[in-house]
Amino acid sequence: MSVLFTHAYYLSDDPKEQKIMKPYPPLGLLYVSAYLVSKNVPNDVFDTTFSTQKEQLQFILDKRPKVVCIYTNLMTKIEVIKLIKVLKTEKYNQPKIVLGGPDVSYNIENYLNAGADFLVIGEGEETTFELYKAILNNQNYNEINGIAFLENEKVVQTKARTKFKELDELPLPNREAISMQKYLDTWKNNHGQSSMTISTQRGCPYTCKWCSTAVYGQSYRRRPAEQVAAEMKLLKEQYNPDAIWFVDDVFTVSHKWLLAFKEEVLNQEAVIPFECITRAERLNDDILQLLKEVGCFRIWIGAESGSQKIIDLMDRRVDVNVVKEAIQKTNQLGIETGTFIMLGYPGETEEDISETIQYLKDANPTHYTITIAYPIKGTSLYNDIEDKITIAPDWETSTDRDIDFKRTYSRKYYDYAVSKVVNEVEYYKKKSTNITQALKHKTKAVLASGLMILNR
């Protein structure tokens, strides 16, 4: 086949994920692959998750595709660039390299200078199909919307691609192109249950300053509930997963859609236990009950901070007390909860961190994750701190996670702040049930507090 889809995430090179072992397949690539199949363009997909670059390169050498389409994001960028440089040698017949994904939109010149022939900006299905035809037929690229390339050593970026309005026109992801069983088995062997992903919408209408909307934009477009239920039914029959993870940014943004979703899932006997992400103000008693009835076992409710000041600086447009109450109500209904915390946001002080600790104690989510704020190029946060950057590593060998900027305290301070938050919260949770474990957490929290003082 003349076109190959691949990426550059290798589980064997990711020690953090090896501890978690909850990998998911490259859904975006599988959507584009399926779209080309629907246009009578057969293609190969090489999924690197359970593989190595050596095996990937051998596969490409055997297939000798004319076009290699690579998905890239913040996490995989460094490996993608290494892969490009290898593929551009004569051994691999120098295929045309097409890159897509959230990281390309605001790094156009960098990726092109790194060896990519074309970048797909935004949604990839229609653009990749048109670009592939133009490459095969040696046609003019300037008429293809949504791409960037070099011409006479100058960057050419064409008119933006109009986004899909009717998502029901998209075929289902080409899951048959990869080994889904490897994902199911990995989950089952490590967690006792398997899990798969489904996407029901594109775009996010909210304005959080740290979040990238580079691919799907600040919009809200959704697949018909009937079609989503049918996909769940299909997965149930073909793969029988124990759970579904809806990858949408705000699953409950439309209550009207949720009512239709409930009806379709029940009518089609497509119920699969699932978890999702949403915003607190898009939950109420009726919606929580609906979610429970249709199989929801866990809801991740975004907060990012327990300080209203920081939430407002992030442009989250939500009341921290509304978030807290949503988590508490969800817990009471017997649905697990999760929340996200970000430390080190510009302007955050020790008082804000203390408020976050109290928020986590009061809300009492089943799960929570903590990250230290980093600026993704193209976001409002990046624009806000661009003139305050203190560390800007070499682009090809680093990611946006490695960028640092002037914060209230030192970067090291926030590393210890993460430890303090975790251990204070865990002490609070365990002090009435396991005093030995609780005291260990308290000791770590006190130590972290001391190190925070030393690293202000």
Short mmCIF file of C-alpha atoms in Angstrom, two decimals:
data_model
loop_
_atom_site.label_atom_id
_atom_site.label_comp_id
_atom_site.label_asym_id
_atom_site.label_seq_id
_atom_site.Cartn_x
_atom_site.Cartn_y
_atom_site.Cartn_z
CA MET A 1 0.00 0.00 0.00
CA SER A 2 1.18 3.52 -0.75
CA VAL A 3 0.23 5.16 2.56
CA LEU A 4 1.14 4.18 6.09
CA PHE A 5 -0.13 5.65 9.38
CA THR A 6 1.98 5.44 12.50
CA HIS A 7 3.07 7.30 15.63
CA ALA A 8 6.08 7.25 17.96
CA TYR A 9 4.86 6.28 21.41
CA TYR A 10 6.73 3.23 22.70
CA LEU A 11 5.49 1.81 26.00
CA SER A 12 8.83 0.10 26.55
CA ASP A 13 10.49 3.55 26.74
CA ASP A 14 7.99 5.01 29.21
CA PRO A 15 8.81 4.01 32.81
CA LYS A 16 5.90 6.03 34.24
CA GLU A 17 3.31 4.26 32.09
CA GLN A 18 4.96 0.91 32.83
CA LYS A 19 3.94 1.48 36.45
CA ILE A 20 0.37 2.45 35.48
CA MET A 21 -0.21 0.13 32.50
CA LYS A 22 -3.37 1.78 31.20
CA PRO A 23 -2.52 2.31 27.51
CA TYR A 24 -5.10 3.25 24.89
CA PRO A 25 -4.85 2.96 21.09
CA PRO A 26 -4.19 5.99 18.82
CA LEU A 27 -7.86 6.82 18.16
CA GLY A 28 -7.15 9.91 16.04
CA LEU A 29 -4.95 7.94 13.62
CA LEU A 30 -7.59 5.23 13.36
CA TYR A 31 -10.21 7.83 12.42
CA VAL A 32 -8.07 9.16 9.56
CA SER A 33 -7.23 5.63 8.43
CA ALA A 34 -10.94 4.73 8.36
CA TYR A 35 -11.76 7.86 6.38
CA LEU A 36 -9.24 6.95 3.68
CA VAL A 37 -10.64 3.41 3.54
CA SER A 38 -14.11 4.92 3.02
CA LYS A 39 -12.66 6.79 0.04
CA ASN A 40 -11.26 3.55 -1.42
CA VAL A 41 -7.72 4.27 -0.32
CA PRO A 42 -6.37 1.14 1.43
CA ASN A 43 -3.68 1.85 3.99
CA ASP A 44 -1.53 0.25 6.66
CA VAL A 45 -1.38 1.26 10.31
CA PHE A 46 1.68 0.46 12.41
CA ASP A 47 0.84 0.93 16.07
CA THR A 48 4.06 1.45 18.02
CA THR A 49 2.64 1.21 21.56
CA PHE A 50 3.72 -2.39 22.14
CA SER A 51 6.54 -2.27 19.62
CA THR A 52 9.96 -0.68 19.11
CA GLN A 53 11.34 1.76 16.60
CA LYS A 54 13.48 -1.06 15.15
CA GLU A 55 10.36 -3.13 14.40
CA GLN A 56 8.58 -0.05 13.10
CA LEU A 57 11.39 0.75 10.68
CA GLN A 58 11.54 -2.84 9.45
CA PHE A 59 7.80 -2.73 8.77
CA ILE A 60 8.22 0.48 6.77
CA LEU A 61 11.18 -0.99 4.92
CA ASP A 62 9.11 -4.03 3.96
CA LYS A 63 6.06 -2.00 2.87
CA ARG A 64 8.03 0.85 1.21
CA PRO A 65 5.09 3.31 1.32
CA LYS A 66 5.21 6.49 -0.73
CA VAL A 67 3.62 8.47 2.11
CA VAL A 68 4.15 8.03 5.85
CA CYS A 69 1.64 9.88 8.05
CA ILE A 70 2.83 10.34 11.64
CA TYR A 71 0.77 11.56 14.58
CA THR A 72 2.74 13.81 16.90
CA ASN A 73 1.98 15.45 20.21
CA LEU A 74 3.84 17.06 23.07
CA MET A 75 4.73 13.70 24.61
CA THR A 76 6.01 12.01 21.43
CA LYS A 77 7.62 14.92 19.58
CA ILE A 78 11.25 14.01 20.32
CA GLU A 79 10.81 10.44 19.06
CA VAL A 80 8.88 11.66 16.01
CA ILE A 81 11.77 13.90 15.00
CA LYS A 82 14.22 11.02 15.39
CA LEU A 83 11.96 8.86 13.22
CA ILE A 84 11.72 11.52 10.50
CA LYS A 85 15.49 11.82 10.24
CA VAL A 86 15.89 8.05 9.81
CA LEU A 87 13.11 7.81 7.20
CA LYS A 88 14.66 10.58 5.17
CA THR A 89 17.66 8.41 4.35
CA GLU A 90 17.94 6.51 1.05
CA LYS A 91 17.48 3.16 2.77
CA TYR A 92 13.79 3.89 3.29
CA ASN A 93 13.18 5.26 -0.20
CA GLN A 94 12.69 8.75 1.26
CA PRO A 95 8.88 8.69 1.54
CA LYS A 96 6.90 11.89 1.86
CA ILE A 97 6.48 12.59 5.57
CA VAL A 98 3.13 14.02 6.66
CA LEU A 99 2.69 15.09 10.28
CA GLY A 100 -0.55 15.78 12.12
CA GLY A 101 -1.65 16.29 15.70
CA PRO A 102 -1.95 19.08 18.27
CA ASP A 103 1.74 19.95 18.39
CA VAL A 104 2.16 20.95 14.74
CA SER A 105 -0.18 23.96 14.59
CA TYR A 106 2.09 26.33 16.52
CA ASN A 107 5.43 24.76 15.58
CA ILE A 108 5.08 24.83 11.80
CA GLU A 109 8.52 26.09 10.83
CA ASN A 110 10.26 23.90 13.41
CA TYR A 111 8.65 20.68 12.19
CA LEU A 112 9.24 21.51 8.53
CA ASN A 113 12.89 22.33 9.21
CA ALA A 114 13.17 19.03 11.12
CA GLY A 115 12.39 17.16 7.88
CA ALA A 116 8.60 16.88 7.56
CA ASP A 117 7.36 17.43 4.01
CA PHE A 118 3.81 18.44 4.97
CA LEU A 119 1.89 19.35 8.10
CA VAL A 120 -1.83 18.75 8.46
CA ILE A 121 -3.25 21.61 10.51
CA GLY A 122 -6.44 20.83 12.42
CA GLU A 123 -8.75 17.90 11.69
CA GLY A 124 -7.01 15.34 9.55
CA GLU A 125 -9.52 13.26 7.63
CA GLU A 126 -10.37 15.34 4.55
CA THR A 127 -7.00 17.10 4.45
CA THR A 128 -4.99 13.87 4.52
CA PHE A 129 -7.12 12.35 1.78
CA GLU A 130 -6.74 15.37 -0.53
CA LEU A 131 -3.03 15.68 0.22
CA TYR A 132 -2.42 12.00 -0.46
CA LYS A 133 -4.11 12.25 -3.87
CA ALA A 134 -2.07 15.35 -4.72
CA ILE A 135 1.21 13.65 -3.77
CA LEU A 136 0.43 10.56 -5.88
CA ASN A 137 -0.64 12.64 -8.87
CA ASN A 138 2.00 15.35 -8.47
CA GLN A 139 -0.67 18.06 -8.25
CA ASN A 140 -0.57 21.60 -6.89
CA TYR A 141 -0.58 21.62 -3.08
CA ASN A 142 -1.59 25.26 -2.73
CA GLU A 143 -5.25 24.44 -3.36
CA ILE A 144 -5.45 22.02 -0.42
CA ASN A 145 -6.85 23.70 2.69
CA GLY A 146 -5.30 23.01 6.08
CA ILE A 147 -1.68 22.20 5.24
CA ALA A 148 1.78 23.73 5.54
CA PHE A 149 4.95 22.97 3.58
CA LEU A 150 8.20 24.52 2.40
CA GLU A 151 8.46 26.03 -1.07
CA ASN A 152 11.78 27.56 -2.09
CA GLU A 153 12.81 27.31 1.57
CA LYS A 154 9.85 29.47 2.64
CA VAL A 155 6.88 28.28 4.69
CA VAL A 156 3.60 28.09 2.81
CA GLN A 157 0.46 27.74 4.92
CA THR A 158 -2.78 27.33 3.03
CA LYS A 159 -6.26 28.47 4.00
CA ALA A 160 -7.65 26.85 7.15
CA ARG A 161 -9.79 23.75 6.67
CA THR A 162 -13.48 24.09 7.50
CA LYS A 163 -14.21 21.71 10.36
CA PHE A 164 -16.62 18.80 10.03
CA LYS A 165 -20.09 19.99 10.96
CA GLU A 166 -21.86 16.64 10.72
CA LEU A 167 -19.78 14.11 12.63
CA ASP A 168 -22.14 11.28 11.67
CA GLU A 169 -20.49 11.42 8.24
CA LEU A 170 -17.25 10.12 9.75
CA PRO A 171 -16.72 6.35 9.63
CA LEU A 172 -15.92 4.57 12.88
CA PRO A 173 -12.21 4.31 13.79
CA ASN A 174 -10.36 1.57 11.91
CA ARG A 175 -9.77 -0.54 15.02
CA GLU A 176 -9.36 -3.67 12.88
CA ALA A 177 -6.07 -2.25 11.56
CA ILE A 178 -4.27 -2.83 14.86
CA SER A 179 -4.22 -5.45 17.60
CA MET A 180 -6.89 -4.30 20.03
CA GLN A 181 -6.40 -7.54 21.94
CA LYS A 182 -2.98 -6.38 23.17
CA TYR A 183 -4.62 -3.38 24.83
CA LEU A 184 -7.44 -5.45 26.30
CA ASP A 185 -5.02 -8.05 27.65
CA THR A 186 -2.69 -5.43 29.12
CA TRP A 187 -5.56 -3.86 31.02
CA LYS A 188 -6.96 -7.20 32.11
CA ASN A 189 -3.64 -8.57 33.29
CA ASN A 190 -2.76 -5.45 35.28
CA HIS A 191 -6.14 -4.28 36.54
CA GLY A 192 -8.52 -7.21 36.29
CA GLN A 193 -10.69 -5.47 33.71
CA SER A 194 -10.27 -4.22 30.16
CA SER A 195 -11.08 -0.77 28.83
CA MET A 196 -11.57 0.88 25.43
CA THR A 197 -12.05 4.45 24.20
CA ILE A 198 -14.87 6.20 22.33
CA SER A 199 -15.06 9.79 21.09
CA THR A 200 -18.53 11.36 20.88
CA GLN A 201 -17.66 15.01 20.22
CA ARG A 202 -15.09 17.41 18.82
CA GLY A 203 -14.12 20.79 20.13
CA CYS A 204 -14.52 22.44 23.52
CA PRO A 205 -16.50 25.67 23.95
CA TYR A 206 -14.67 26.68 27.13
CA THR A 207 -11.70 29.02 27.49
CA CYS A 208 -9.26 27.55 30.04
CA LYS A 209 -6.02 29.42 29.39
CA TRP A 210 -3.66 26.45 29.75
CA CYS A 211 -5.60 24.09 27.44
CA SER A 212 -4.78 23.57 23.76
CA THR A 213 -7.59 23.52 21.19
CA ALA A 214 -5.20 23.28 18.25
CA VAL A 215 -6.91 20.39 16.44
CA TYR A 216 -10.66 20.57 17.04
CA GLY A 217 -11.02 24.22 17.96
CA GLN A 218 -13.20 26.06 20.43
CA SER A 219 -16.46 24.58 19.21
CA TYR A 220 -19.01 21.93 20.10
CA ARG A 221 -19.90 19.28 17.52
CA ARG A 222 -21.34 15.93 18.47
CA ARG A 223 -22.12 12.59 16.90
CA PRO A 224 -25.77 11.49 17.05
CA ALA A 225 -26.58 9.58 20.23
CA GLU A 226 -27.96 6.72 18.13
CA GLN A 227 -24.60 6.32 16.39
CA VAL A 228 -22.63 6.39 19.65
CA ALA A 229 -24.89 3.73 21.16
CA ALA A 230 -24.44 1.63 18.02
CA GLU A 231 -20.65 1.90 18.37
CA MET A 232 -20.93 0.77 22.00
CA LYS A 233 -23.06 -2.18 20.89
CA LEU A 234 -20.47 -3.05 18.24
CA LEU A 235 -17.58 -2.94 20.71
CA LYS A 236 -19.58 -5.02 23.14
CA GLU A 237 -20.12 -7.72 20.52
CA GLN A 238 -16.62 -7.66 18.99
CA TYR A 239 -14.36 -7.02 21.98
CA ASN A 240 -16.52 -7.28 25.12
CA PRO A 241 -14.61 -4.61 27.10
CA ASP A 242 -15.30 -4.29 30.82
CA ALA A 243 -15.32 -0.49 30.60
CA ILE A 244 -15.34 2.49 28.25
CA TRP A 245 -13.45 5.75 28.61
CA PHE A 246 -15.20 8.59 26.79
CA VAL A 247 -12.35 10.83 25.69
CA ASP A 248 -14.51 13.97 25.30
CA ASP A 249 -13.43 17.13 27.10
CA VAL A 250 -16.89 17.81 28.61
CA PHE A 251 -19.14 14.77 28.31
CA THR A 252 -22.23 16.39 29.88
CA VAL A 253 -22.10 19.71 28.04
CA SER A 254 -25.50 19.01 26.38
CA HIS A 255 -28.25 17.67 28.60
CA LYS A 256 -30.52 17.20 25.58
CA TRP A 257 -27.93 14.92 24.00
CA LEU A 258 -27.55 12.96 27.23
CA LEU A 259 -31.28 12.24 27.36
CA ALA A 260 -31.13 10.88 23.81
CA PHE A 261 -27.97 8.94 24.69
CA LYS A 262 -29.65 7.24 27.64
CA GLU A 263 -32.64 6.24 25.53
CA GLU A 264 -30.49 4.85 22.71
CA VAL A 265 -28.08 2.94 24.93
CA LEU A 266 -30.94 1.26 26.79
CA ASN A 267 -32.97 0.55 23.65
CA GLN A 268 -29.99 -0.95 21.82
CA GLU A 269 -28.90 -2.95 24.89
CA ALA A 270 -25.51 -1.29 24.56
CA VAL A 271 -24.78 -0.56 28.22
CA ILE A 272 -21.08 -0.78 29.09
CA PRO A 273 -19.74 0.66 32.36
CA PHE A 274 -17.98 3.92 31.56
CA GLU A 275 -16.08 6.89 32.93
CA CYS A 276 -16.00 10.43 31.59
CA ILE A 277 -14.78 13.98 32.19
CA THR A 278 -17.02 16.98 32.73
CA ARG A 279 -17.41 20.37 34.37
CA ALA A 280 -19.18 20.77 37.69
CA GLU A 281 -21.77 23.27 36.46
CA ARG A 282 -22.90 20.79 33.78
CA LEU A 283 -23.97 18.33 36.48
CA ASN A 284 -27.15 18.33 38.55
CA ASP A 285 -29.13 15.72 40.46
CA ASP A 286 -31.08 14.57 37.39
CA ILE A 287 -27.98 14.28 35.19
CA LEU A 288 -26.09 12.37 37.87
CA GLN A 289 -28.97 9.93 38.18
CA LEU A 290 -29.14 9.56 34.40
CA LEU A 291 -25.42 8.82 34.19
CA LYS A 292 -25.68 6.20 36.90
CA GLU A 293 -28.63 4.48 35.20
CA VAL A 294 -26.78 4.24 31.92
CA GLY A 295 -23.61 2.73 33.39
CA CYS A 296 -21.34 5.55 34.55
CA PHE A 297 -19.06 4.37 37.35
CA ARG A 298 -16.59 7.29 37.52
CA ILE A 299 -16.75 11.02 36.72
CA TRP A 300 -13.69 13.25 36.50
CA ILE A 301 -14.75 16.76 37.51
CA GLY A 302 -12.27 19.49 36.66
CA ALA A 303 -11.17 21.95 39.33
CA GLU A 304 -7.41 22.56 38.82
CA SER A 305 -7.16 24.49 42.08
CA GLY A 306 -8.90 24.96 45.41
CA SER A 307 -8.22 28.69 45.20
CA GLN A 308 -10.88 30.78 43.49
CA LYS A 309 -8.20 33.34 42.68
CA ILE A 310 -6.21 30.81 40.65
CA ILE A 311 -9.33 29.38 38.98
CA ASP A 312 -10.21 32.91 37.85
CA LEU A 313 -6.67 33.52 36.57
CA MET A 314 -7.04 30.31 34.53
CA ASP A 315 -10.32 31.62 33.07
CA ARG A 316 -12.04 28.42 34.23
CA ARG A 317 -15.30 30.31 34.83
CA VAL A 318 -16.50 28.09 37.64
CA ASP A 319 -17.02 28.46 41.39
CA VAL A 320 -14.73 26.22 43.46
CA ASN A 321 -17.63 25.54 45.83
CA VAL A 322 -19.77 24.31 42.94
CA VAL A 323 -16.98 21.89 42.02
CA LYS A 324 -16.66 20.69 45.61
CA GLU A 325 -20.41 20.11 45.95
CA ALA A 326 -20.56 18.27 42.61
CA ILE A 327 -17.87 15.86 43.77
CA GLN A 328 -19.62 15.33 47.10
CA LYS A 329 -23.00 14.66 45.44
CA THR A 330 -21.43 12.25 42.98
CA ASN A 331 -19.76 10.38 45.84
CA GLN A 332 -23.08 10.16 47.69
CA LEU A 333 -24.70 8.57 44.66
CA GLY A 334 -22.13 5.78 44.64
CA ILE A 335 -20.26 6.98 41.55
CA GLU A 336 -16.48 7.28 41.89
CA THR A 337 -15.02 10.74 41.43
CA GLY A 338 -11.76 12.15 40.14
CA THR A 339 -10.39 15.65 39.95
CA PHE A 340 -7.38 17.38 38.43
CA ILE A 341 -5.03 19.72 40.29
CA MET A 342 -2.43 22.05 38.78
CA LEU A 343 0.24 23.66 40.96
CA GLY A 344 2.67 26.40 40.02
CA TYR A 345 0.26 28.46 37.94
CA PRO A 346 1.40 32.10 37.55
CA GLY A 347 0.45 34.04 40.67
CA GLU A 348 -0.03 31.00 42.92
CA THR A 349 1.10 31.50 46.52
CA GLU A 350 1.44 29.30 49.58
CA GLU A 351 -2.02 30.42 50.69
CA ASP A 352 -3.51 29.18 47.41
CA ILE A 353 -1.84 25.80 47.89
CA SER A 354 -3.29 25.58 51.40
CA GLU A 355 -6.74 26.27 49.95
CA THR A 356 -6.19 23.46 47.45
CA ILE A 357 -5.32 21.05 50.24
CA GLN A 358 -8.48 22.02 52.10
CA TYR A 359 -10.55 21.68 48.93
CA LEU A 360 -9.30 18.11 48.38
CA LYS A 361 -10.06 17.22 51.99
CA ASP A 362 -13.57 18.65 51.83
CA ALA A 363 -14.48 17.38 48.36
CA ASN A 364 -12.91 13.97 49.04
CA PRO A 365 -12.60 12.72 45.45
CA THR A 366 -11.92 9.02 44.97
CA HIS A 367 -8.96 9.87 42.72
CA TYR A 368 -6.96 13.00 41.97
CA THR A 369 -4.00 13.82 39.78
CA ILE A 370 -1.51 16.65 40.25
CA THR A 371 0.66 18.33 37.63
CA ILE A 372 2.92 21.37 37.69
CA ALA A 373 1.75 24.01 35.22
CA TYR A 374 3.65 24.21 31.96
CA PRO A 375 2.98 26.46 28.96
CA ILE A 376 1.86 24.80 25.72
CA LYS A 377 2.68 26.94 22.72
CA GLY A 378 -0.46 28.48 21.23
CA THR A 379 -2.36 28.70 24.51
CA SER A 380 -3.25 31.88 26.38
CA LEU A 381 -1.04 30.74 29.23
CA TYR A 382 1.97 30.58 26.90
CA ASN A 383 1.20 34.05 25.57
CA ASP A 384 0.92 35.37 29.13
CA ILE A 385 4.30 34.04 30.28
CA GLU A 386 6.30 34.20 27.03
CA ASP A 387 8.29 37.23 28.20
CA LYS A 388 8.90 35.55 31.58
CA ILE A 389 10.48 32.33 30.25
CA THR A 390 13.63 31.45 32.17
CA ILE A 391 14.42 28.08 30.59
CA ALA A 392 13.84 27.46 26.86
CA PRO A 393 15.68 24.26 25.87
CA ASP A 394 16.59 23.23 22.33
CA TRP A 395 13.32 22.62 20.49
CA GLU A 396 14.21 19.33 18.79
CA THR A 397 15.39 17.64 21.97
CA SER A 398 12.82 18.95 24.47
CA THR A 399 9.08 19.49 24.89
CA ASP A 400 6.92 22.29 26.25
CA ARG A 401 7.02 20.48 29.60
CA ASP A 402 10.70 21.48 29.84
CA ILE A 403 9.99 25.20 29.46
CA ASP A 404 10.08 27.11 32.72
CA PHE A 405 9.09 30.65 33.56
CA LYS A 406 9.25 33.08 36.46
CA ARG A 407 6.77 31.90 39.09
CA THR A 408 5.96 33.13 42.58
CA TYR A 409 8.48 30.64 43.94
CA SER A 410 11.16 28.45 42.39
CA ARG A 411 10.31 25.46 40.21
CA LYS A 412 11.79 23.17 42.87
CA TYR A 413 9.42 24.66 45.43
CA TYR A 414 6.44 23.34 43.49
CA ASP A 415 7.97 19.87 43.25
CA TYR A 416 7.91 19.73 47.03
CA ALA A 417 4.47 21.35 47.06
CA VAL A 418 3.12 18.35 45.13
CA SER A 419 4.50 16.07 47.84
CA LYS A 420 2.98 18.22 50.57
CA VAL A 421 -0.48 18.26 48.96
CA VAL A 422 -0.52 14.49 48.42
CA ASN A 423 0.71 13.62 51.88
CA GLU A 424 -1.52 16.11 53.71
CA VAL A 425 -4.57 14.77 51.90
CA GLU A 426 -3.61 11.13 52.41
CA TYR A 427 -2.97 11.78 56.11
CA TYR A 428 -6.45 13.26 56.39
CA LYS A 429 -8.01 10.28 54.61
CA LYS A 430 -6.20 7.62 56.62
CA LYS A 431 -5.99 9.09 60.13
CA SER A 432 -9.24 7.45 61.27
CA THR A 433 -8.61 4.04 59.67
CA ASN A 434 -4.87 3.40 59.58
CA ILE A 435 -2.92 5.53 62.04
CA THR A 436 0.45 4.01 61.09
CA GLN A 437 0.05 4.88 57.42
CA ALA A 438 -1.40 8.25 58.36
CA LEU A 439 1.63 9.17 60.47
CA LYS A 440 3.99 8.23 57.62
CA HIS A 441 2.13 10.64 55.35
CA LYS A 442 2.20 13.35 58.01
CA THR A 443 5.96 12.97 58.41
CA LYS A 444 6.43 13.30 54.63
CA ALA A 445 4.17 16.36 54.57
CA VAL A 446 6.20 18.08 57.31
CA LEU A 447 9.44 17.27 55.48
CA ALA A 448 8.01 18.63 52.21
CA SER A 449 6.93 21.83 54.01
CA GLY A 450 10.46 22.37 55.24
CA LEU A 451 11.91 21.85 51.76
CA MET A 452 9.37 24.28 50.33
CA ILE A 453 10.62 26.94 52.72
CA LEU A 454 14.22 26.27 51.69
CA ASN A 455 13.36 26.54 47.97
CA ARG A 456 11.15 29.62 47.89
#
